[in-house]
Coordinates of C-alpha atoms in Angstrom, one line a residue:
X283 CA 119.9 45.0 126.6
X284 CA 120.9 43.4 123.6
X285 CA 119.5 43.9 120.2
X286 CA 117.5 41.3 118.5
X287 CA 119.6 39.6 115.9
X288 CA 117.7 40.4 112.7
X289 CA 117.0 38.2 109.7
X290 CA 118.1 39.4 106.5
X291 CA 115.0 41.0 104.7
X292 CA 116.5 40.0 101.1
X293 CA 116.3 36.4 102.4
X294 CA 112.9 36.6 103.7
X295 CA 111.7 38.3 100.5
X296 CA 113.1 35.7 98.3
X297 CA 111.1 33.2 100.1
X298 CA 107.9 34.7 99.2
X299 CA 105.6 33.9 96.4
X300 CA 105.3 36.5 93.0
X301 CA 101.8 37.6 94.8
X302 CA 103.5 38.3 98.3
X303 CA 106.5 39.8 97.0
X304 CA 104.2 42.6 95.0
X305 CA 102.2 43.2 98.1
X306 CA 105.3 43.8 100.7
X307 CA 106.8 46.1 97.5
X308 CA 104.0 48.1 97.2
X309 CA 104.4 50.8 99.4
X310 CA 102.8 53.9 98.3
X311 CA 99.1 54.7 97.3
X312 CA 96.0 52.9 98.5
X313 CA 96.7 49.2 98.2
X314 CA 93.9 46.2 98.8
X315 CA 95.2 42.8 99.3
X316 CA 92.8 40.1 99.1
X317 CA 94.1 37.2 101.1
X318 CA 92.8 33.8 101.4
X319 CA 92.7 31.6 104.5
X320 CA 96.0 30.2 105.1
X321 CA 97.9 32.3 102.3
X322 CA 100.8 33.8 104.6
X323 CA 99.1 37.0 105.0
X324 CA 100.7 37.7 108.2
X325 CA 104.1 37.2 107.2
X326 CA 103.3 39.7 104.3
X327 CA 101.9 42.4 106.6
X328 CA 105.1 42.2 108.6
X329 CA 107.3 41.7 106.0
X330 CA 106.1 44.9 104.3
X331 CA 106.5 47.0 107.6
X332 CA 110.2 46.0 107.9
X333 CA 110.0 46.7 104.1
X334 CA 109.0 50.3 104.8
X335 CA 111.5 50.7 107.6
X336 CA 114.3 49.6 105.3
X337 CA 113.2 52.3 102.9
X338 CA 113.6 54.9 105.4
X339 CA 110.0 55.7 106.6
X340 CA 110.1 56.5 110.1
X341 CA 108.4 54.2 112.7
X342 CA 106.4 57.0 113.9
X343 CA 104.7 57.6 110.5
X344 CA 103.5 53.9 110.6
X345 CA 100.1 52.7 112.0
X346 CA 99.1 49.1 111.8
X347 CA 95.6 48.2 112.8
X348 CA 94.3 45.2 113.7
X349 CA 91.5 43.3 116.1
X350 CA 92.8 41.3 118.8
X351 CA 95.8 42.2 121.4
X352 CA 97.1 39.0 120.5
X353 CA 97.4 40.0 116.8
X354 CA 98.9 42.9 117.7
X355 CA 101.6 41.4 119.9
X356 CA 102.4 38.7 117.4
X357 CA 102.6 41.6 114.5
X358 CA 105.2 43.4 116.7
X359 CA 107.2 40.7 117.6
X360 CA 107.5 39.6 113.9
X361 CA 108.5 43.0 113.0
X362 CA 111.0 43.1 115.7
X363 CA 112.5 39.5 114.5
X364 CA 112.9 40.9 110.9
X365 CA 114.5 44.5 111.7
X366 CA 116.2 43.9 114.9
X367 CA 115.4 47.3 116.3
X368 CA 113.4 48.7 119.5
X369 CA 110.1 49.5 118.1
X370 CA 109.0 52.0 120.9
X371 CA 107.9 54.8 117.9
X372 CA 106.1 52.1 115.8
X373 CA 102.4 51.9 116.2
X374 CA 100.8 48.5 116.1
X375 CA 97.3 48.6 117.9
X376 CA 94.0 47.3 118.0
X377 CA 91.1 49.6 117.0
X378 CA 90.1 50.2 120.2
X379 CA 93.3 50.7 121.9
X380 CA 94.4 53.3 119.0
X381 CA 91.0 55.1 120.2
X382 CA 92.0 54.9 123.9
X383 CA 95.4 57.0 122.6
X384 CA 93.5 59.5 120.9
X385 CA 90.9 59.9 123.4
X386 CA 93.6 60.4 126.4
X387 CA 95.5 63.1 124.2
X388 CA 92.4 65.1 123.3
X389 CA 90.0 64.2 126.1
X390 CA 89.0 67.9 127.0
X391 CA 87.4 68.6 123.5
X392 CA 84.9 66.1 124.5
X393 CA 84.3 67.3 127.9
X394 CA 86.2 64.3 129.4
X395 CA 89.0 64.3 131.9
X396 CA 92.3 62.4 130.7
X397 CA 91.9 60.0 133.6
X398 CA 88.5 58.6 132.3
X399 CA 87.3 55.0 132.9
X400 CA 86.6 52.4 130.4
X401 CA 83.4 50.6 131.5
X402 CA 83.0 46.9 130.3
X403 CA 79.7 45.4 129.2
X404 CA 78.6 44.6 133.0
X405 CA 79.5 48.4 134.3
X406 CA 77.6 49.5 131.1
X407 CA 74.5 47.6 132.0
X408 CA 74.9 48.9 135.7
X409 CA 75.1 52.5 134.3
X410 CA 71.8 52.0 132.1
X411 CA 70.1 50.6 135.4
X412 CA 71.0 53.6 137.1
X413 CA 69.9 55.9 134.3
X414 CA 66.7 53.7 134.5
X415 CA 66.3 54.5 138.2
X416 CA 66.8 58.1 137.5
X417 CA 63.7 58.2 135.2
X418 CA 61.8 56.0 137.8
X419 CA 61.7 53.2 135.1
X420 CA 62.2 49.5 135.9
X421 CA 63.8 46.4 133.7
X422 CA 64.3 43.0 133.8
X423 CA 68.1 41.9 133.5
X424 CA 67.2 40.5 130.2
X425 CA 65.5 44.1 129.3
X426 CA 68.6 45.8 130.1
X427 CA 70.9 43.7 127.9
X428 CA 68.3 44.4 124.9
X429 CA 68.7 48.0 125.6
X430 CA 72.5 47.8 125.8
X431 CA 72.7 46.6 122.4
X432 CA 70.2 48.9 121.0
X433 CA 72.0 51.7 122.6
X434 CA 75.4 50.3 121.0
X435 CA 73.5 50.4 117.6
X436 CA 72.5 54.0 117.9
X437 CA 76.0 55.1 119.2
X438 CA 77.5 53.5 116.4
X439 CA 75.2 54.5 113.7
X440 CA 74.0 50.8 112.8
X441 CA 70.4 51.5 113.9
X442 CA 68.1 54.7 113.6
X443 CA 65.7 55.8 116.1
X444 CA 62.1 54.3 114.9
X445 CA 58.8 54.6 116.1
X446 CA 59.1 51.6 118.7
X447 CA 62.8 52.2 119.8
X448 CA 62.4 56.0 120.2
X449 CA 60.3 55.0 123.4
X450 CA 63.9 54.5 125.1
X451 CA 65.4 57.6 123.5
X452 CA 64.8 59.6 127.0
X453 CA 66.7 56.7 128.7
X454 CA 69.5 56.7 126.2
X455 CA 70.1 60.3 127.0
X456 CA 69.9 59.9 130.4
X457 CA 72.3 57.1 130.0
X458 CA 74.7 59.2 128.2
X459 CA 74.8 62.0 130.6
X460 CA 75.4 59.7 133.4
X461 CA 78.5 58.4 131.4
X462 CA 79.7 61.9 131.0
X463 CA 79.1 62.6 134.8
X464 CA 81.1 59.3 135.8
X465 CA 83.9 60.4 133.3
X466 CA 83.7 57.2 131.9
X467 CA 83.3 55.7 128.2
X468 CA 82.2 52.3 126.7
X469 CA 84.1 50.4 124.1
X470 CA 81.6 51.9 121.4
X471 CA 83.1 55.1 122.5
X472 CA 86.4 54.2 121.8
X473 CA 85.6 54.8 117.9
X474 CA 83.0 57.0 117.9
X475 CA 84.3 59.5 120.1
X476 CA 87.8 59.7 118.1
X477 CA 85.6 59.7 114.9
X478 CA 83.7 62.9 116.3
X479 CA 86.9 64.6 117.1
X480 CA 88.0 64.0 113.4
X481 CA 84.6 65.1 112.1
X482 CA 84.1 68.2 114.2
X483 CA 87.9 69.3 114.7
X484 CA 89.8 69.6 111.6
X485 CA 92.8 70.9 113.4
X486 CA 92.8 67.4 115.7
X487 CA 92.3 65.6 112.4
X488 CA 95.2 67.0 110.8
X489 CA 97.8 66.3 113.7
X490 CA 97.1 62.6 113.1
X491 CA 96.9 62.7 109.5
X492 CA 100.7 64.3 109.8
X493 CA 101.5 61.9 112.2
X494 CA 100.4 58.6 110.5
X495 CA 101.1 58.7 106.6
X496 CA 101.4 55.0 106.0
X497 CA 98.1 53.0 107.5
X498 CA 97.9 49.3 107.5
X499 CA 94.3 47.7 108.3
X500 CA 94.7 44.0 109.0
X501 CA 91.3 41.6 108.9
X502 CA 90.0 44.4 107.0
X503 CA 86.7 42.2 106.5
X504 CA 86.0 42.4 110.3
X505 CA 85.8 46.3 110.1
X506 CA 82.5 48.1 111.0
X507 CA 81.3 50.9 108.9
X508 CA 82.2 53.3 111.6
X509 CA 85.7 51.9 112.0
X510 CA 86.2 52.1 108.3
X511 CA 85.0 55.8 108.0
X512 CA 87.4 56.4 110.9
X513 CA 90.7 55.1 109.1
X514 CA 89.2 56.7 105.7
X515 CA 89.3 60.1 107.7
X516 CA 93.1 59.3 108.7
X517 CA 94.0 58.2 105.0
X518 CA 92.1 60.6 102.8
X519 CA 95.1 63.1 102.5
X520 CA 98.4 60.9 102.2
X521 CA 96.0 57.9 100.7
X522 CA 99.1 55.3 101.6
X523 CA 96.3 52.7 102.9
X524 CA 96.6 49.3 103.0
X525 CA 93.9 47.0 103.5
X526 CA 94.4 43.5 104.3
X527 CA 91.2 40.9 104.4
X528 CA 89.1 38.4 102.5
X529 CA 85.4 38.8 102.4
X530 CA 85.0 35.0 102.7
X531 CA 86.0 35.0 106.3
X532 CA 83.9 38.2 107.5
X533 CA 82.2 36.2 110.4
X534 CA 81.4 39.5 112.9
X535 CA 78.4 40.9 111.3
X536 CA 76.6 40.4 114.5
X537 CA 78.6 43.0 116.1
X538 CA 78.6 45.9 113.2
X539 CA 81.5 44.1 110.6
X540 CA 80.6 45.2 107.3
X541 CA 82.1 42.9 104.5
X542 CA 81.0 45.3 101.8
X543 CA 83.8 47.5 103.0
X544 CA 86.1 45.2 100.9
X545 CA 83.8 45.7 98.0
X546 CA 83.4 49.5 98.5
X547 CA 87.2 50.4 98.6
X548 CA 87.5 50.8 94.9
X549 CA 84.9 53.6 95.3
X550 CA 86.7 55.5 97.7
X551 CA 90.0 54.9 96.3
X552 CA 89.4 54.3 92.7
X553 CA 93.5 54.6 92.0
X554 CA 93.9 51.6 94.3
X555 CA 95.9 48.5 93.4
X556 CA 94.9 45.0 94.2
X557 CA 96.4 42.2 95.0
X558 CA 95.3 38.4 95.4
X559 CA 96.8 36.0 97.6
X560 CA 95.6 32.8 96.6
X561 CA 97.9 30.1 97.1
X562 CA 97.4 28.3 100.7
X563 CA 100.0 27.1 102.9
X564 CA 97.9 25.4 105.7
X565 CA 95.3 23.1 104.5
X566 CA 95.6 20.0 102.1
X567 CA 94.0 19.9 98.4
X568 CA 91.0 18.1 99.9
X569 CA 90.0 20.5 102.3
X570 CA 90.4 23.2 99.9
X571 CA 88.5 21.8 97.3
X572 CA 85.7 21.3 99.8
X573 CA 86.3 25.0 101.1
X574 CA 86.1 26.4 98.0
X575 CA 82.8 24.7 96.8
X576 CA 81.0 25.9 99.9
X577 CA 82.5 29.5 99.3
X578 CA 81.5 29.6 95.7
X579 CA 77.9 29.9 96.7
X580 CA 78.5 33.3 98.8
X581 CA 77.0 36.4 97.1
X582 CA 78.6 39.8 97.0
X583 CA 82.1 38.6 96.9
X584 CA 85.8 38.8 95.5
X585 CA 86.2 36.0 93.1
X586 CA 89.3 34.0 94.1
X587 CA 90.1 30.3 94.5
X588 CA 92.2 28.9 97.1
X589 CA 95.4 26.6 96.0
X590 CA 98.1 24.3 97.0
X591 CA 101.2 22.5 96.3
X592 CA 100.6 20.2 99.0
X593 CA 98.7 17.1 97.2
X594 CA 100.2 14.1 99.0
X595 CA 97.9 11.3 99.9
X596 CA 95.4 12.4 102.5
X597 CA 92.5 11.3 104.3
X598 CA 89.0 12.5 102.9
X599 CA 86.6 14.7 104.9
X600 CA 84.9 12.0 106.9
X601 CA 80.8 12.9 107.6
X602 CA 78.6 11.3 109.9
X603 CA 75.0 11.8 110.4
X604 CA 74.2 10.9 114.0
X605 CA 70.2 10.3 114.6
X606 CA 70.3 13.5 117.2
X607 CA 72.4 15.9 119.4
X608 CA 73.3 13.0 122.3
X609 CA 74.1 10.4 119.4
X610 CA 76.2 13.1 117.7
X611 CA 77.8 13.8 121.1
X612 CA 78.7 10.3 121.7
X613 CA 80.2 9.9 118.2
X614 CA 82.3 12.7 118.6
X615 CA 83.9 11.6 122.2
X616 CA 84.0 7.9 121.0
X617 CA 86.0 9.4 118.0
X618 CA 88.4 11.6 120.3
X619 CA 89.1 8.5 122.7
X620 CA 90.1 6.5 119.4
X621 CA 92.3 9.3 118.4
X622 CA 94.0 9.2 121.9
X623 CA 94.5 5.5 122.2
X624 CA 95.5 4.5 118.9
X625 CA 97.0 7.6 117.2
X626 CA 98.7 9.0 120.5
X627 CA 97.1 12.5 119.9
X628 CA 97.0 14.9 122.6
X629 CA 93.5 16.4 123.8
X630 CA 94.9 19.9 123.0
X631 CA 95.3 18.9 119.5
X632 CA 91.6 18.3 118.9
X633 CA 89.2 21.0 118.1
X634 CA 85.1 20.9 118.4
X635 CA 83.5 23.6 116.7
X636 CA 79.8 24.6 117.3
X637 CA 78.0 27.5 115.7
X638 CA 76.7 29.0 119.2
X639 CA 77.3 28.2 122.7
X640 CA 73.9 27.0 123.2
X641 CA 74.8 23.7 121.1
X642 CA 77.4 22.6 123.7
X643 CA 75.2 20.8 126.6
X644 CA 75.1 17.5 124.8
X645 CA 78.8 17.6 124.1
X646 CA 80.0 18.8 127.3
X647 CA 78.0 16.0 129.1
X648 CA 79.3 13.2 127.0
X649 CA 83.1 14.6 127.4
X650 CA 82.5 14.5 131.1
X651 CA 80.8 11.1 130.7
X652 CA 83.9 9.9 129.0
X653 CA 86.5 11.8 131.5
X654 CA 87.8 13.6 128.8
X655 CA 89.2 16.9 129.9
X656 CA 88.3 20.1 128.1
X657 CA 88.4 23.7 127.9
X658 CA 85.6 26.0 126.5
X659 CA 85.9 29.1 125.5
X660 CA 83.8 32.0 126.5
X661 CA 83.4 30.8 130.1
X662 CA 83.8 33.5 133.0
X663 CA 86.9 35.5 132.2
X664 CA 89.3 36.0 134.7
X665 CA 88.8 39.5 134.9
X666 CA 85.0 39.1 135.5
X667 CA 85.5 37.3 138.5
X668 CA 84.2 39.2 141.5
X669 CA 87.2 39.4 143.5
X670 CA 89.2 40.7 140.6
X671 CA 86.2 43.1 139.8
X672 CA 86.3 44.4 143.3
X673 CA 90.4 45.0 143.3
X674 CA 90.1 46.5 139.8
X675 CA 87.2 48.9 141.4
X676 CA 89.4 50.2 143.8
X677 CA 92.2 51.1 141.2
X678 CA 89.5 52.8 138.9
X679 CA 87.9 54.9 141.8
X680 CA 91.9 55.8 142.7
X681 CA 92.2 56.7 138.9
X682 CA 89.0 58.3 138.4
X683 CA 87.1 59.3 141.4
X684 CA 84.0 60.1 139.4
X685 CA 83.6 56.5 138.6
X686 CA 80.3 55.9 140.4
X687 CA 79.7 52.4 139.1
X688 CA 82.8 51.2 140.7
X689 CA 82.5 53.2 143.8
X690 CA 79.3 51.7 144.5
X691 CA 80.9 48.5 144.1
X692 CA 83.9 49.1 146.7
X693 CA 82.4 51.7 149.2
X694 CA 81.1 48.7 151.6
X695 CA 83.5 46.2 150.3
X696 CA 85.0 45.2 152.8
X697 CA 82.5 46.5 155.1
X698 CA 82.9 49.9 156.7
X699 CA 79.6 50.5 158.3
X700 CA 77.9 52.4 155.4
X701 CA 74.3 50.9 155.5
X702 CA 71.7 51.7 153.0
X703 CA 70.5 55.0 154.7
X704 CA 74.0 56.4 154.2
X705 CA 74.1 55.2 150.8
X706 CA 70.6 56.9 150.1
X707 CA 71.6 59.9 151.3
X708 CA 75.1 60.1 149.5
X709 CA 72.8 59.0 145.9
X710 CA 70.4 61.5 146.9
X711 CA 72.5 64.5 147.4
X712 CA 74.7 63.5 144.4
X713 CA 71.4 63.8 142.3
X714 CA 70.4 67.0 143.8
X715 CA 73.8 68.6 143.1
X716 CA 74.4 66.9 139.8
X717 CA 77.9 65.5 140.6
X718 CA 79.4 62.4 141.4
X719 CA 79.0 60.5 144.4
X720 CA 82.6 61.3 145.5
X721 CA 82.0 64.8 145.7
X722 CA 78.6 64.1 147.3
X723 CA 80.5 62.1 150.0
X724 CA 83.1 64.5 150.7
X725 CA 80.4 67.6 151.1
X726 CA 78.8 65.1 153.7
X727 CA 81.9 64.7 155.4
X728 CA 83.7 67.9 155.5
X729 CA 80.7 70.2 156.1
X730 CA 79.2 67.8 158.7
X731 CA 76.1 67.4 157.0
X732 CA 73.2 66.1 159.6
X733 CA 71.9 63.5 157.0
X734 CA 74.5 60.6 157.9
X735 CA 75.5 59.3 161.7
X736 CA 79.0 60.3 163.2
X737 CA 79.7 56.5 162.7
X738 CA 79.1 56.5 159.1
X739 CA 80.7 59.9 158.8
X740 CA 83.5 58.1 160.1
X741 CA 83.8 55.1 157.8
X742 CA 83.2 57.5 154.9
X743 CA 86.3 59.7 155.9
X744 CA 88.3 56.8 156.3
X745 CA 87.1 55.9 152.5
X746 CA 88.2 59.3 151.3
X747 CA 91.5 58.8 153.3
X748 CA 92.4 55.7 151.6
X749 CA 91.6 56.7 148.3
X750 CA 93.6 60.3 148.3
X751 CA 96.4 58.1 150.0
X752 CA 96.7 55.6 147.2
X753 CA 96.3 58.4 144.5
X754 CA 100.0 59.5 146.0
X755 CA 101.0 55.9 145.8
X756 CA 100.1 55.2 142.2
X757 CA 101.3 58.8 141.0
X758 CA 104.9 57.1 140.9
X759 CA 108.1 59.1 140.7
X760 CA 108.2 62.6 139.0
X761 CA 109.5 62.4 135.7
X762 CA 112.4 64.7 136.7
X763 CA 113.2 61.8 139.1
X764 CA 114.6 59.2 136.4
X765 CA 116.7 59.5 133.5
X766 CA 115.1 59.9 130.2
X767 CA 114.5 56.2 128.4
X768 CA 115.1 54.6 132.0
X769 CA 112.2 53.0 133.8
X770 CA 111.1 54.3 137.3
X771 CA 111.8 51.5 140.1
X772 CA 108.4 49.3 140.3
X773 CA 105.5 51.0 142.6
X774 CA 102.4 49.7 141.0
X775 CA 102.7 46.2 142.6
X776 CA 104.1 47.3 145.7
X777 CA 101.3 49.6 146.2
X778 CA 98.5 47.1 145.4
X779 CA 100.0 44.7 147.7
X780 CA 100.0 47.7 150.3
X781 CA 96.2 48.5 149.4
X782 CA 95.1 44.7 149.6
X783 CA 96.8 44.7 153.3
X784 CA 95.1 47.8 154.3
X785 CA 91.8 47.1 153.1
X786 CA 92.1 43.7 154.7
X787 CA 90.7 41.9 151.6
X788 CA 91.3 38.6 153.1
X789 CA 89.7 39.2 156.1
X790 CA 86.5 40.0 154.0
X791 CA 86.6 36.7 152.0
X792 CA 87.2 34.8 155.5
X793 CA 83.9 36.5 156.5
X794 CA 82.2 36.1 153.2
X795 CA 82.9 32.4 153.2
X796 CA 83.2 31.4 156.8
X797 CA 81.6 28.2 156.1
X798 CA 84.2 27.3 153.1
X799 CA 87.5 28.5 153.8
X800 CA 88.6 26.6 150.5
X801 CA 86.6 29.1 148.2
X802 CA 88.4 31.7 150.2
X803 CA 91.6 30.8 149.7
X804 CA 90.9 30.0 145.6
X805 CA 89.8 33.6 145.4
X806 CA 92.4 35.2 147.3
X807 CA 94.8 33.1 145.1
X808 CA 93.5 34.4 142.0
X809 CA 93.9 38.2 143.4
X810 CA 97.5 37.0 143.9
X811 CA 97.8 35.8 140.2
X812 CA 96.4 39.4 139.4
X813 CA 99.2 41.1 141.3
X814 CA 101.5 38.9 139.5
X815 CA 100.4 39.7 136.3
X816 CA 100.4 43.5 137.0
X817 CA 104.2 42.9 138.0
X818 CA 105.0 41.0 135.0
X819 CA 103.8 44.1 133.2
X820 CA 105.3 46.6 135.1
X821 CA 108.9 45.1 134.8
X822 CA 108.9 44.2 131.1
X823 CA 111.7 46.1 129.7
X824 CA 109.6 47.1 126.5
X825 CA 107.2 48.8 129.1
X826 CA 109.0 52.0 129.6
X827 CA 106.4 54.2 131.3
X828 CA 104.1 51.9 133.4
X829 CA 101.4 53.7 135.0
X830 CA 97.7 53.0 136.6
X831 CA 96.1 54.2 133.9
X832 CA 97.8 52.7 131.0
X833 CA 97.3 49.1 133.1
X834 CA 93.7 49.8 133.6
X835 CA 93.6 50.4 129.8
X836 CA 95.5 47.3 129.1
X837 CA 93.4 44.8 131.4
X838 CA 89.7 46.3 130.1
X839 CA 90.9 45.8 126.4
X840 CA 92.7 42.6 126.6
X841 CA 89.6 41.1 128.5
X842 CA 87.7 41.0 125.5
X843 CA 90.1 38.5 123.8
X844 CA 91.4 36.9 126.9
X845 CA 91.6 33.2 127.3
X846 CA 92.6 31.4 130.6
X847 CA 95.8 30.0 131.1
X848 CA 96.8 26.4 132.0
X849 CA 94.6 24.7 129.2
X850 CA 97.2 22.5 127.8
X851 CA 96.2 18.9 127.5
X852 CA 92.3 19.5 127.0
X853 CA 90.1 19.5 124.1
X854 CA 88.8 22.6 122.8
X855 CA 85.1 23.1 122.6
X856 CA 84.4 26.9 120.9
X857 CA 82.5 28.3 118.9
X858 CA 83.4 29.2 115.2
X859 CA 83.8 32.7 115.9
X860 CA 86.2 32.1 118.5
X861 CA 88.0 29.4 116.5
X862 CA 89.4 32.0 114.1
X863 CA 92.9 32.0 113.7
X864 CA 93.6 28.8 115.6
X865 CA 94.6 25.5 114.3
X866 CA 94.0 21.9 115.4
X867 CA 95.1 18.5 114.1
X868 CA 91.9 17.3 114.0
X869 CA 88.5 19.1 114.1
X870 CA 85.0 17.9 114.7
X871 CA 82.5 20.5 113.2
X872 CA 79.2 19.7 115.0
X873 CA 75.2 20.4 114.3
X874 CA 76.5 21.0 110.3
X875 CA 73.1 21.2 109.0
X876 CA 71.4 23.8 106.6
X877 CA 69.0 26.0 108.6

């Protein structure tokens, strides 16, 4: 495999403005880069990493953290292009993926097995529901979502128990016990648990302090207080911490982001240097003037004013004041049609931004009425579709048999004669013995317990044999069977296809949708697409050690910022939050009124 031909680092640096160059060359000690929108921040971050490598700092000593898998991939690709080096020892990661790495390495210190499952929001809600059943409590679905948010706030230390919320404390404790029993963690745990390790096990903290002597955090304004605490622990000894952010771009306070982390950086690192990137390379002068005028009213912010050399003649920002939301939607769609007809603008070059998804209904109706194709971010994720969740459920139980939530999902999908009575016997035994459902099934089958019928026992025995068979299949070749640094032959994708055929999931779909075979075919095609994604990941030459656990980690974490493919040629309707980091030729900002 040929190495990427690198760009000349000095040539790249010669194209930087003075502030950007200063940030790239400032390697040692704490550094705060206040980077306004469109100021070339990503280029500075990646060039700075290339500069560190050029100065002889080992890849293994560098940790770069960001918020989305897309941003992490882009950062890695840019550094690879700059250096021409394989980057197998460089850690460029999201906070959550880095948390997974630490937990896999140190799981036993927290009472987990290294093959733990990562629960998404629906799995977490199912676990809360199960905990409520244990305590003989009943909650409506909306209440479960509220409780999930409360438990997240408590766990991440954003909320404290008070007179009202403490009523739910027994449920929270039961939920935590069940998560441990299931050998499962949720997204909050991926930051909270590593922080607990750092706080309670100084020797473990020192392992990671020695490993990562240079730390960079991108989009620093979007860090939560607990994420900042996590990073501060890592950087406290070597103090080579570079944080890049812009308090004016902080948009995630609703999920715990604390922009005051930027303002408080100087308290924790009084010797820090601070560099402002204020030249904008993305927007025109008119847009910047409007943005600066709005931002100037923000309180508790770092003073800065974006500017640009791009002062060519341009259109002004247009303002329209329709009577109501229906008239607004019609104005937007008529304008889009005119842009398409008169300017030849492609629909996918257009962005329609709203504050919340609840404001899109009128716009969607108008787009449909005008036959304008559109895509809306925040729809049903590919990985949240029923058939995909079913197959992922099988993979999760094969990886972690103690995962009760996913075991309940697949035990009778496709049907294998496990009725409600049998299921109740399994659950009752598991509760009585305080172990997992899988252990209860094993006891019921192999000790010939009278609680279940011979037919049910036969179906459960088949299920156990299936799981155990594919645990062997998905182990893959032993490490000593392949040369160091050489990828093993593909085994995950063939194993998945074999599993799909053995459980006859196609037959299950035909039975479920016997009155509409088109739906069955469409759902099965989704599974084929899933298999293709797995194969693409498994054969990727940069992925030297593919494993089932690593793939499950990847899809769970990627699902948080995953977008549907095949969206070319469609107008983009999305919330302002979802638009962060995207660019369009024409943008409509709907519902822009005070309050």
